[in-house]
Phi, psi and omega in degrees: 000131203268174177286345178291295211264042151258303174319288198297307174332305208254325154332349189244347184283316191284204193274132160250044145300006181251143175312146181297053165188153150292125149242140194229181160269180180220197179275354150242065177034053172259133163295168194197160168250177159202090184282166200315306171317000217009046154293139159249118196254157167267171173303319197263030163234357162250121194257059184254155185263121166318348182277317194236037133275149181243133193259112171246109186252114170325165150326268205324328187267327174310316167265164183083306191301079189269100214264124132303101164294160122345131175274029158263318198329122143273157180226132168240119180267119170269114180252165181224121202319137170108308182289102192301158194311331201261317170293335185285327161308279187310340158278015183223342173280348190291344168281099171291350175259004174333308208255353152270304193237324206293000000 
């Protein structure tokens, strides 16, 4: 399942108090949008306010990405047989204030 169709996906699941977009990496590591309509957008064509985004980072995308959250972002981490103490760290470190305010 590619991060577009986790996006088309989760666009119809979340709340909608969040703008009517998603954001992901796509498959040539572009931030990307995916608005309620599952049109897909670039970064330099959206203006969306970071407060009422909902953010999806693949495994892969957990290192390396550097998105400034909100110190509001909650983050929820999907875990999996097998996944070890250093990926569960770097998915849960992209809240950088976690262990203060987040």
């Amino acid at each position: 399942m590619s991060n577009f169709d986790v996006a088309k996906y989760l666009i119809k699941m979340i709340d909608k108090n969040f703008d009517e977009i998603v954001y992901f990496y796509d498959r040539n590591n572009k931030i990307m949008f995916v608005l309620r309509n599952e049109e897909n957008i670039s970064l330099s064509t959206c203006h969306a306010d970071k407060k009422k985004l909902f953010v999806y980072l693949d495994e892969i995308h957990t290192r390396g990405s550097d998105l400034r959250l909100p110190l509001t972002a909650r983050g929820i981490v999907t875990l999996g047989r097998g996944m070890n103490k250093d990926k569960l760290m770097q998915a849960t470190t992209r809240l950088r204030d976690l262990d203060f305010k987040q």
